[in-house]
Short mmCIF file of C-alpha atoms and ligand atoms in Angstrom, two decimals:
data_model
loop_
_atom_site.label_atom_id
_atom_site.label_comp_id
_atom_site.label_asym_id
_atom_site.label_seq_id
_atom_site.Cartn_x
_atom_site.Cartn_y
_atom_site.Cartn_z
CA MET A 1394 -7.19 -21.23 -25.75
CA SER A 1395 -6.18 -18.19 -27.74
CA LEU A 1396 -3.05 -16.29 -26.76
CA ILE A 1397 -5.19 -13.22 -26.15
CA THR A 1398 -6.99 -14.80 -23.20
CA LYS A 1399 -4.08 -16.70 -21.76
CA ALA A 1400 -1.55 -15.05 -19.45
CA PRO A 1401 2.11 -15.61 -20.39
CA ARG A 1402 3.70 -18.72 -18.88
CA GLY A 1403 5.04 -18.23 -15.36
CA THR A 1404 2.89 -15.18 -14.58
CA LEU A 1405 0.23 -15.02 -11.94
CA ASP A 1406 -3.04 -13.08 -11.92
CA LYS A 1407 -3.71 -11.82 -8.42
CA LEU A 1408 -7.47 -11.98 -8.39
CA PRO A 1409 -9.95 -9.90 -6.36
CA ASN A 1410 -10.87 -12.88 -4.18
CA GLU A 1411 -7.28 -13.33 -2.96
CA ILE A 1412 -5.91 -9.81 -3.17
CA HIS A 1413 -6.47 -9.29 0.56
CA LYS A 1414 -3.62 -11.75 1.15
CA TYR A 1415 -1.19 -9.54 -0.76
CA GLN A 1416 -2.61 -6.47 0.96
CA THR A 1417 -2.12 -8.08 4.38
CA VAL A 1418 1.57 -8.65 3.69
CA GLU A 1419 2.05 -5.24 2.08
CA THR A 1420 0.28 -3.31 4.84
CA SER A 1421 2.25 -5.00 7.62
CA ALA A 1422 5.56 -4.75 5.78
CA ARG A 1423 5.06 -1.07 5.07
CA GLN A 1424 4.01 -0.34 8.64
CA ILE A 1425 6.95 -2.16 10.21
CA ALA A 1426 9.49 -0.69 7.77
CA GLU A 1427 8.23 2.81 8.61
CA VAL A 1428 8.41 2.08 12.35
CA TYR A 1429 12.07 1.14 11.87
CA GLY A 1430 12.70 4.45 10.10
CA PHE A 1431 12.79 3.25 6.49
CA LYS A 1432 11.47 5.39 3.61
CA GLU A 1433 9.90 3.98 0.48
CA ILE A 1434 11.66 4.20 -2.88
CA ARG A 1435 10.13 3.34 -6.27
CA THR A 1436 12.44 2.82 -9.19
CA PRO A 1437 11.74 1.90 -12.84
CA VAL A 1438 10.69 -1.59 -13.82
CA PHE A 1439 13.45 -1.62 -16.44
CA GLU A 1440 17.03 -0.43 -16.21
CA HIS A 1441 20.07 -0.47 -18.45
CA THR A 1442 21.15 -4.11 -18.79
CA GLU A 1443 24.65 -3.08 -17.77
CA LEU A 1444 23.41 -2.22 -14.25
CA PHE A 1445 22.43 -5.81 -13.51
CA LYS A 1446 25.50 -7.25 -15.19
CA ARG A 1447 27.59 -5.11 -12.89
CA SER A 1448 25.65 -5.44 -9.66
CA VAL A 1449 24.06 -8.87 -9.75
CA GLY A 1450 27.16 -10.24 -11.44
CA ASP A 1451 28.11 -11.56 -14.85
CA THR A 1452 28.59 -15.10 -13.59
CA THR A 1453 25.26 -15.51 -11.79
CA ASP A 1454 22.37 -17.61 -13.07
CA ILE A 1455 20.23 -14.48 -13.02
CA VAL A 1456 22.44 -12.61 -15.50
CA GLN A 1457 23.43 -15.61 -17.58
CA LYS A 1458 20.06 -17.28 -17.97
CA GLU A 1459 17.18 -15.50 -16.32
CA MET A 1460 17.03 -11.89 -17.48
CA TYR A 1461 14.29 -10.41 -19.64
CA THR A 1462 16.51 -8.31 -21.87
CA PHE A 1463 15.40 -6.39 -24.94
CA ASP A 1464 16.54 -3.59 -27.19
CA ASP A 1465 14.34 -0.51 -27.32
CA LYS A 1466 13.62 1.29 -30.57
CA LYS A 1467 16.90 3.19 -30.35
CA GLY A 1468 18.84 -0.03 -29.81
CA ARG A 1469 19.52 0.48 -26.08
CA SER A 1470 19.73 -2.76 -24.16
CA LEU A 1471 17.25 -2.71 -21.30
CA THR A 1472 16.31 -5.38 -18.77
CA LEU A 1473 13.24 -5.88 -16.62
CA LYS A 1474 14.46 -5.84 -13.06
CA PRO A 1475 15.21 -9.33 -11.72
CA GLU A 1476 15.60 -8.00 -8.15
CA GLY A 1477 15.26 -4.73 -6.26
CA THR A 1478 18.63 -3.80 -4.81
CA ALA A 1479 20.36 -2.74 -8.02
CA GLY A 1480 17.71 -0.16 -8.92
CA ALA A 1481 17.62 1.28 -5.39
CA ALA A 1482 21.42 1.52 -5.34
CA ARG A 1483 21.56 3.11 -8.80
CA SER A 1484 18.90 5.65 -7.83
CA ALA A 1485 20.61 6.53 -4.55
CA ILE A 1486 23.86 7.26 -6.41
CA GLU A 1487 22.19 9.18 -9.25
CA ASN A 1488 20.01 11.29 -6.97
CA GLY A 1489 22.67 12.03 -4.37
CA LEU A 1490 20.74 10.34 -1.56
CA PHE A 1491 24.01 9.55 0.19
CA ASN A 1492 24.53 13.29 0.73
CA ASP A 1493 21.59 13.32 3.14
CA ALA A 1494 21.59 11.93 6.66
CA LEU A 1495 23.30 8.53 6.88
CA PRO A 1496 22.51 5.73 7.35
CA LEU A 1497 20.05 5.89 4.49
CA LYS A 1498 17.21 3.41 5.07
CA LEU A 1499 15.07 2.45 2.10
CA TYR A 1500 12.29 -0.04 1.48
CA TYR A 1501 10.52 -1.06 -1.72
CA PHE A 1502 7.80 -3.20 -3.20
CA THR A 1503 8.53 -4.27 -6.73
CA ASN A 1504 7.67 -6.80 -9.35
CA CYS A 1505 10.66 -8.84 -10.48
CA TYR A 1506 11.19 -10.75 -13.72
CA ARG A 1507 13.24 -13.88 -14.16
CA TYR A 1508 13.07 -16.35 -17.02
CA GLU A 1509 12.96 -19.53 -14.94
CA ALA A 1510 11.21 -22.88 -15.28
CA PRO A 1511 7.83 -22.12 -13.66
CA GLN A 1512 6.76 -24.34 -10.79
CA SER A 1513 5.10 -23.89 -7.42
CA GLY A 1514 6.68 -20.86 -5.75
CA ARG A 1515 8.74 -20.02 -8.82
CA TYR A 1516 7.34 -17.59 -11.34
CA ARG A 1517 8.61 -15.45 -14.19
CA GLU A 1518 6.93 -12.41 -12.68
CA PHE A 1519 6.87 -12.25 -8.90
CA SER A 1520 6.89 -9.55 -6.27
CA GLN A 1521 9.36 -8.63 -3.59
CA PHE A 1522 9.38 -6.52 -0.48
CA GLY A 1523 12.90 -5.38 0.29
CA VAL A 1524 14.81 -3.12 2.66
CA GLU A 1525 18.27 -1.61 2.29
CA VAL A 1526 20.52 0.28 4.71
CA PHE A 1527 23.39 2.28 3.23
CA GLY A 1528 26.20 3.81 5.28
CA ALA A 1529 26.06 1.61 8.38
CA ASP A 1530 28.78 -0.99 8.71
CA LYS A 1531 28.33 -2.35 12.21
CA PRO A 1532 26.84 -5.72 13.22
CA ALA A 1533 23.98 -3.77 14.86
CA CYS A 1534 22.78 -2.89 11.36
CA ASP A 1535 22.61 -6.50 10.18
CA VAL A 1536 20.87 -7.44 13.40
CA GLN A 1537 18.35 -4.62 13.14
CA LEU A 1538 17.42 -5.85 9.66
CA LEU A 1539 16.82 -9.31 11.10
CA ALA A 1540 14.81 -7.78 13.96
CA LEU A 1541 12.59 -6.02 11.43
CA ALA A 1542 12.07 -9.30 9.56
CA SER A 1543 11.36 -11.15 12.78
CA ASP A 1544 8.73 -8.56 13.81
CA LEU A 1545 7.12 -8.78 10.39
CA PHE A 1546 6.90 -12.59 10.45
CA LYS A 1547 5.43 -12.47 13.94
CA LYS A 1548 2.81 -9.97 12.82
CA LEU A 1549 1.95 -12.15 9.83
CA GLY A 1550 1.59 -15.26 11.98
CA ILE A 1551 4.69 -16.98 10.60
CA SER A 1552 6.39 -18.69 13.51
CA LYS A 1553 7.79 -21.99 12.27
CA TYR A 1554 10.61 -20.76 10.11
CA THR A 1555 14.36 -20.94 10.44
CA LEU A 1556 16.75 -18.06 10.08
CA GLU A 1557 19.99 -19.44 8.70
CA ILE A 1558 23.05 -17.21 8.78
CA ASN A 1559 26.59 -17.39 7.54
CA SER A 1560 29.55 -15.12 6.92
CA ILE A 1561 31.20 -15.11 3.53
CA GLY A 1562 33.96 -12.78 4.72
CA CYS A 1563 35.60 -9.88 2.93
CA PRO A 1564 37.19 -9.94 -0.55
CA GLU A 1565 40.60 -10.70 0.99
CA CYS A 1566 39.68 -13.76 3.04
CA ARG A 1567 37.29 -14.92 0.37
CA LYS A 1568 40.16 -15.11 -2.08
CA THR A 1569 41.92 -17.76 0.02
CA TYR A 1570 38.66 -19.63 0.34
CA GLN A 1571 37.99 -19.53 -3.39
CA ASP A 1572 41.40 -21.01 -4.06
CA ALA A 1573 40.66 -23.84 -1.62
CA LEU A 1574 37.28 -24.43 -3.20
CA LYS A 1575 38.77 -24.49 -6.66
CA LYS A 1576 41.34 -27.02 -5.58
CA TYR A 1577 38.66 -29.21 -4.00
CA TYR A 1578 36.32 -29.18 -7.00
CA SER A 1579 39.14 -29.66 -9.51
CA GLN A 1580 39.38 -33.29 -8.37
CA PHE A 1581 35.90 -33.90 -9.77
CA LYS A 1582 36.34 -31.83 -12.90
CA GLN A 1583 35.52 -34.73 -15.23
CA THR A 1584 32.06 -35.27 -13.74
CA LEU A 1585 30.97 -31.68 -13.11
CA CYS A 1586 28.14 -30.28 -15.24
CA GLY A 1587 28.90 -27.79 -18.01
CA ASP A 1588 27.84 -24.81 -15.92
CA CYS A 1589 30.08 -25.90 -13.07
CA HIS A 1590 33.06 -26.13 -15.41
CA GLU A 1591 32.59 -22.46 -16.10
CA ARG A 1592 31.94 -21.70 -12.42
CA LEU A 1593 35.21 -23.40 -11.55
CA GLU A 1594 37.05 -20.95 -13.78
CA ARG A 1595 35.04 -17.79 -13.24
CA ASN A 1596 33.36 -17.92 -9.84
CA PRO A 1597 34.05 -21.00 -7.71
CA MET A 1598 31.63 -20.02 -4.92
CA ARG A 1599 28.76 -20.49 -7.31
CA LEU A 1600 29.69 -24.19 -7.41
CA LEU A 1601 27.95 -24.51 -4.05
CA ASP A 1602 24.72 -23.19 -5.58
CA CYS A 1603 24.48 -25.81 -8.34
CA LYS A 1604 21.12 -27.57 -8.34
CA ASN A 1605 22.35 -30.51 -10.45
CA PRO A 1606 22.11 -33.59 -8.13
CA ASN A 1607 25.52 -34.93 -9.09
CA CYS A 1608 27.34 -31.62 -8.51
CA SER A 1609 25.46 -30.85 -5.32
CA GLU A 1610 26.70 -34.12 -3.81
CA TYR A 1611 30.22 -32.72 -3.79
CA LYS A 1612 29.00 -29.88 -1.61
CA THR A 1613 28.89 -32.13 1.47
CA ALA A 1614 32.64 -32.37 1.85
CA ALA A 1615 33.53 -28.98 0.36
CA PRO A 1616 35.67 -26.58 2.42
CA LEU A 1617 33.61 -24.21 4.59
CA ILE A 1618 33.95 -20.49 4.12
CA LEU A 1619 33.52 -19.78 7.84
CA GLU A 1620 36.81 -21.52 8.47
CA TYR A 1621 38.49 -19.07 6.12
CA ASN A 1622 37.09 -15.85 7.66
CA CYS A 1623 39.94 -13.52 8.70
CA GLU A 1624 40.04 -12.27 12.28
CA THR A 1625 38.11 -9.07 11.56
CA CYS A 1626 35.39 -10.96 9.70
CA ALA A 1627 35.20 -13.64 12.39
CA ASP A 1628 34.82 -10.96 15.08
CA TYR A 1629 32.14 -9.28 13.06
CA PHE A 1630 30.21 -12.53 12.71
CA ASN A 1631 30.56 -13.29 16.43
CA ASN A 1632 29.04 -9.91 17.23
CA VAL A 1633 26.13 -10.53 14.88
CA LYS A 1634 25.42 -13.83 16.63
CA GLN A 1635 25.77 -12.28 20.09
CA TYR A 1636 23.40 -9.42 19.27
CA LEU A 1637 20.85 -11.79 17.77
CA THR A 1638 20.84 -13.71 21.02
CA ALA A 1639 20.51 -10.46 22.97
CA LEU A 1640 17.45 -9.57 20.89
CA GLU A 1641 16.07 -13.09 21.35
CA ILE A 1642 16.12 -13.80 17.63
CA SER A 1643 16.69 -17.50 16.97
CA TYR A 1644 19.07 -18.55 14.23
CA ILE A 1645 21.21 -21.40 13.11
CA VAL A 1646 24.57 -21.09 11.42
CA ASN A 1647 24.61 -22.74 8.03
CA PRO A 1648 28.18 -22.50 6.72
CA LYS A 1649 26.99 -23.53 3.25
CA ILE A 1650 24.88 -20.47 2.45
CA VAL A 1651 26.65 -18.37 -0.15
CA ARG A 1652 23.66 -16.55 -1.76
CA GLY A 1653 23.11 -16.26 -5.47
CA LEU A 1654 24.23 -12.68 -5.94
CA ASP A 1655 27.79 -11.49 -6.37
CA TYR A 1656 27.78 -8.39 -4.25
CA TYR A 1657 27.60 -9.90 -0.78
CA THR A 1658 30.26 -9.50 1.93
CA ASN A 1659 30.27 -10.78 5.53
CA THR A 1660 26.77 -11.62 6.75
CA VAL A 1661 24.42 -13.59 4.53
CA PHE A 1662 21.13 -15.13 5.61
CA GLU A 1663 18.00 -16.90 4.46
CA PHE A 1664 14.52 -17.48 5.87
CA ILE A 1665 13.39 -21.06 5.37
CA SER A 1666 9.95 -22.58 5.94
CA PRO A 1667 9.39 -26.01 7.54
CA THR A 1668 8.90 -27.43 4.04
CA GLY A 1669 12.27 -26.10 2.94
CA LEU A 1670 10.96 -23.15 0.94
CA VAL A 1671 13.39 -20.22 1.00
CA PHE A 1672 11.04 -17.25 1.21
CA GLY A 1673 13.57 -14.49 1.72
CA GLY A 1674 17.21 -13.72 2.00
CA GLY A 1675 19.78 -11.02 2.18
CA GLY A 1676 22.95 -9.84 3.79
CA ARG A 1677 25.70 -7.28 3.61
CA TYR A 1678 27.07 -5.94 0.34
CA ASN A 1679 29.80 -3.48 1.12
CA GLY A 1680 31.26 -3.51 -2.38
CA LEU A 1681 28.13 -2.77 -4.39
CA ILE A 1682 28.02 1.02 -4.50
CA GLU A 1683 31.67 1.33 -5.47
CA GLU A 1684 31.19 -1.37 -8.09
CA LEU A 1685 28.47 0.82 -9.61
CA GLY A 1686 30.74 3.84 -9.72
CA GLY A 1687 29.69 5.59 -6.52
CA ASN A 1688 31.97 6.60 -3.66
CA PRO A 1689 32.62 3.75 -1.23
CA MET A 1690 29.46 3.15 0.78
CA THR A 1691 28.53 0.11 2.83
CA GLY A 1692 25.18 -1.56 2.42
CA ALA A 1693 23.01 -4.34 3.81
CA GLY A 1694 19.49 -5.52 3.16
CA PHE A 1695 17.10 -8.33 2.43
CA ALA A 1696 14.23 -9.18 0.13
CA LEU A 1697 11.20 -11.37 0.66
CA GLY A 1698 9.27 -13.04 -2.13
CA ILE A 1699 5.69 -11.98 -1.40
CA GLU A 1700 4.07 -14.97 -3.15
CA ARG A 1701 6.26 -17.31 -1.09
CA VAL A 1702 5.52 -15.42 2.15
CA ILE A 1703 1.81 -15.93 1.46
CA SER A 1704 2.26 -19.63 0.85
CA VAL A 1705 4.21 -19.93 4.12
CA MET A 1706 1.36 -18.09 5.90
CA GLU A 1707 -1.15 -20.49 4.36
CA GLY A 1708 0.97 -23.40 5.53
CA GLU A 1709 0.67 -22.09 9.07
CA ASN A 1710 -3.02 -21.24 8.78
CA ALA A 1711 -2.18 -17.63 9.51
CA GLN A 1712 -4.91 -15.00 9.51
CA PHE A 1713 -5.16 -12.55 6.64
CA ASN A 1714 -6.87 -9.18 7.02
CA GLU A 1715 -10.55 -9.63 6.23
CA PRO A 1716 -11.43 -8.87 2.62
CA ASN A 1717 -13.48 -5.69 2.34
CA THR A 1718 -17.22 -6.17 1.99
CA PRO A 1719 -19.78 -3.41 1.57
CA ASP A 1720 -21.34 -1.96 4.72
CA ILE A 1721 -24.74 -1.57 3.17
CA TYR A 1722 -26.72 -2.25 0.02
CA ILE A 1723 -29.49 0.22 -0.78
CA ALA A 1724 -32.05 -1.30 -3.12
CA GLY A 1725 -34.40 0.96 -5.08
CA LEU A 1726 -37.83 0.28 -6.54
CA GLY A 1727 -38.97 2.77 -9.17
CA GLU A 1728 -37.12 5.60 -10.82
CA GLU A 1729 -37.54 8.15 -8.05
CA ALA A 1730 -36.50 5.71 -5.34
CA MET A 1731 -33.50 4.61 -7.38
CA LEU A 1732 -32.29 8.18 -7.64
CA PHE A 1733 -32.77 8.58 -3.90
CA ALA A 1734 -30.75 5.39 -3.33
CA LEU A 1735 -27.99 6.73 -5.59
CA GLN A 1736 -27.93 10.02 -3.63
CA LEU A 1737 -27.92 8.27 -0.25
CA SER A 1738 -25.16 5.93 -1.38
CA HIS A 1739 -23.12 8.94 -2.53
CA LYS A 1740 -23.61 10.68 0.83
CA LEU A 1741 -22.53 7.57 2.75
CA CYS A 1742 -19.53 6.82 0.51
CA LYS A 1743 -18.34 10.40 0.98
CA ASN A 1744 -18.26 9.64 4.71
CA GLY A 1745 -16.26 6.48 4.17
CA VAL A 1746 -19.20 4.07 4.43
CA SER A 1747 -19.18 1.48 1.65
CA ALA A 1748 -22.76 1.84 0.39
CA GLN A 1749 -23.69 0.06 -2.83
CA THR A 1750 -26.78 0.54 -4.93
CA ASP A 1751 -28.24 -0.70 -8.21
CA LEU A 1752 -26.59 0.28 -11.49
CA THR A 1753 -28.41 -2.15 -13.74
CA GLY A 1754 -32.12 -1.53 -13.35
CA ARG A 1755 -32.88 -4.99 -12.03
CA SER A 1756 -35.78 -6.06 -9.83
CA VAL A 1757 -35.63 -5.63 -6.07
CA LYS A 1758 -35.44 -9.39 -5.68
CA ALA A 1759 -32.42 -9.56 -8.02
CA GLN A 1760 -30.85 -6.59 -6.24
CA MET A 1761 -31.14 -8.37 -2.90
CA ARG A 1762 -29.60 -11.53 -4.33
CA TYR A 1763 -26.69 -9.40 -5.48
CA ALA A 1764 -26.43 -7.74 -2.02
CA ASP A 1765 -26.15 -11.21 -0.54
CA LYS A 1766 -23.51 -12.34 -3.05
CA ILE A 1767 -21.25 -9.35 -2.43
CA GLY A 1768 -21.53 -9.88 1.33
CA ALA A 1769 -23.22 -6.57 2.26
CA LYS A 1770 -23.55 -6.32 6.04
CA PHE A 1771 -26.85 -4.39 5.97
CA SER A 1772 -29.49 -3.67 3.39
CA MET A 1773 -32.53 -1.51 2.92
CA VAL A 1774 -35.17 -1.19 0.24
CA ILE A 1775 -36.42 2.22 -0.85
CA GLY A 1776 -39.75 2.42 -2.72
CA ASP A 1777 -42.54 4.96 -3.06
CA ASN A 1778 -43.79 4.18 0.42
CA GLU A 1779 -40.38 4.81 2.04
CA LEU A 1780 -40.00 8.07 0.10
CA GLN A 1781 -43.39 9.24 1.33
CA THR A 1782 -42.97 8.30 5.01
CA GLY A 1783 -39.22 8.99 5.17
CA LYS A 1784 -38.80 5.68 6.97
CA ALA A 1785 -37.27 2.39 5.86
CA MET A 1786 -36.30 -0.91 7.42
CA LEU A 1787 -32.57 -1.43 7.89
CA LYS A 1788 -31.89 -5.17 7.78
CA ASN A 1789 -28.90 -6.92 9.24
CA MET A 1790 -28.00 -9.42 6.52
CA ILE A 1791 -26.55 -11.94 8.97
CA THR A 1792 -28.95 -11.91 11.91
CA LYS A 1793 -31.88 -10.87 9.67
CA GLU A 1794 -32.95 -8.43 12.41
CA ALA A 1795 -34.50 -5.22 11.14
CA GLU A 1796 -34.98 -1.76 12.62
CA GLU A 1797 -36.79 1.29 11.34
CA ILE A 1798 -34.58 4.22 10.41
CA ASP A 1799 -35.08 7.76 9.17
CA ILE A 1800 -33.85 7.73 5.56
CA ASN A 1801 -33.32 11.50 5.44
CA ASN A 1802 -31.01 11.50 8.45
CA PHE A 1803 -29.29 8.17 8.06
CA ASP A 1804 -25.56 8.20 8.67
CA TYR A 1805 -24.79 4.50 9.32
CA LYS A 1806 -23.10 4.58 12.69
CA ARG A 1807 -22.98 0.95 13.81
P1 LIG B 802 16.03 -19.55 -5.39
O1 LIG B 802 17.23 -20.20 -4.82
O2 LIG B 802 14.72 -20.10 -4.90
O3 LIG B 802 16.10 -19.44 -6.88
P2 LIG B 802 17.10 -16.91 -5.19
O4 LIG B 802 18.34 -17.10 -4.40
O5 LIG B 802 17.21 -16.80 -6.67
O6 LIG B 802 16.02 -18.04 -4.82
P3 LIG B 802 16.83 -14.19 -4.34
O7 LIG B 802 17.49 -13.66 -5.54
O8 LIG B 802 17.55 -14.16 -3.05
O9 LIG B 802 16.29 -15.67 -4.62
O10 LIG B 802 15.42 -13.44 -4.16
C1 LIG B 802 14.85 -13.18 -2.87
C2 LIG B 802 13.52 -13.86 -2.73
O11 LIG B 802 12.70 -13.65 -3.88
C3 LIG B 802 13.60 -15.37 -2.62
O12 LIG B 802 13.86 -15.77 -1.31
C4 LIG B 802 12.19 -15.77 -3.03
O13 LIG B 802 11.27 -15.62 -1.95
C5 LIG B 802 11.86 -14.76 -4.09
N1 LIG B 802 12.07 -15.32 -5.43
C6 LIG B 802 13.21 -15.44 -6.13
N2 LIG B 802 12.99 -15.96 -7.36
C7 LIG B 802 11.65 -16.18 -7.42
C8 LIG B 802 10.78 -16.68 -8.43
N3 LIG B 802 11.22 -17.05 -9.63
N4 LIG B 802 9.44 -16.77 -8.15
C9 LIG B 802 8.96 -16.38 -6.95
N5 LIG B 802 9.73 -15.88 -5.97
C10 LIG B 802 11.05 -15.78 -6.20
MG1 LIG B 803 16.91 -18.14 -8.24
#
């Protein structure tokens, strides 16, 4: 096939016959985020490359291997956003959003771009729904984020998932942990993969994220970060767990979750389907805003991969909002009748009734076949006779019942 008619590898066309699935997730996510007091933010699809290097982290797979980076015509290095938090954080700093009422609660829908090996559930362009809270540093904030997620999953019919949580502590206690981890992995230095050699030097926690089967075996006996949490961090995590129980949100503690991004502190979590698909994750990132040059400002949030959420819904046979089908098809026979049909369809559409009519000049029989194909709920045929009498038969396309209506005073109230 020619390149012109083939989408780039790892991208996904979201076709009209499945778009209602995306709309179902988007509508519910937007509604629940608004109920929880979040406001939408839309930031550019590309940012200065430096932003992601700084916020996502120089040593992450995302920055090292997965970014779509290019120079623009003036030689500026730009990158298509691989995730949503960095752009939201950058925009909040630049636009002084932290000067307004705090906590600042933001949500976003965005496409993300990562140069990864495409496979089921892993694309080079995918979409995320995310929420961020800035300026709230209590466990109640982390728990409210998880409550929002839990409400959303319930609304979407996702019930068989696991929320896994962990605490990766603060920069101080993490330092002790990283030393312990480094010591542990150094024993296996000879057999670690090339990437892990670098991780050992530059960012030992990333060792736990290695997907190489040999390296990931060492994870089993690796020291656990929870055991290195200082007293303040341990108290914080205990509160998170207590509040989750109080809100009847089930969770399990997985001391091995470290998350792929550099900016996390304290709470980290992931949502995992029964088949092991991680369809969302997040946590607290108190250091991010300062790292980007803003005044110190705490933050927490999560992002869901919308394509993965849909596949989890499909796995549970969850209901999607019905795709839209036309309310009525108005067929016309003859020029005068066709014009009348066009006028009537216009009048109905103005009132929010989806009324379709012929745009091709085909026969009434062909028009009715089309009405059937597009799933019109009702139909009527207007010809000379109907124009003269002002009456037509309104046919229910499912039951095939018909009733006579007045075509000059027809307002489709069913
Ligand atoms: P993974 O371990 O699967 O690579 P990740 O840790 O890189 O995931 P995050 O950066 O936390 O993922 O992104 C949040 C969510 O975005 C993920 O839970 C997932 O649902 C989705 N996601 C991430 N990468 C992709 C991708 N390449 N294709 C589709 N969805 C993705
Ligand atoms: Mg990844």
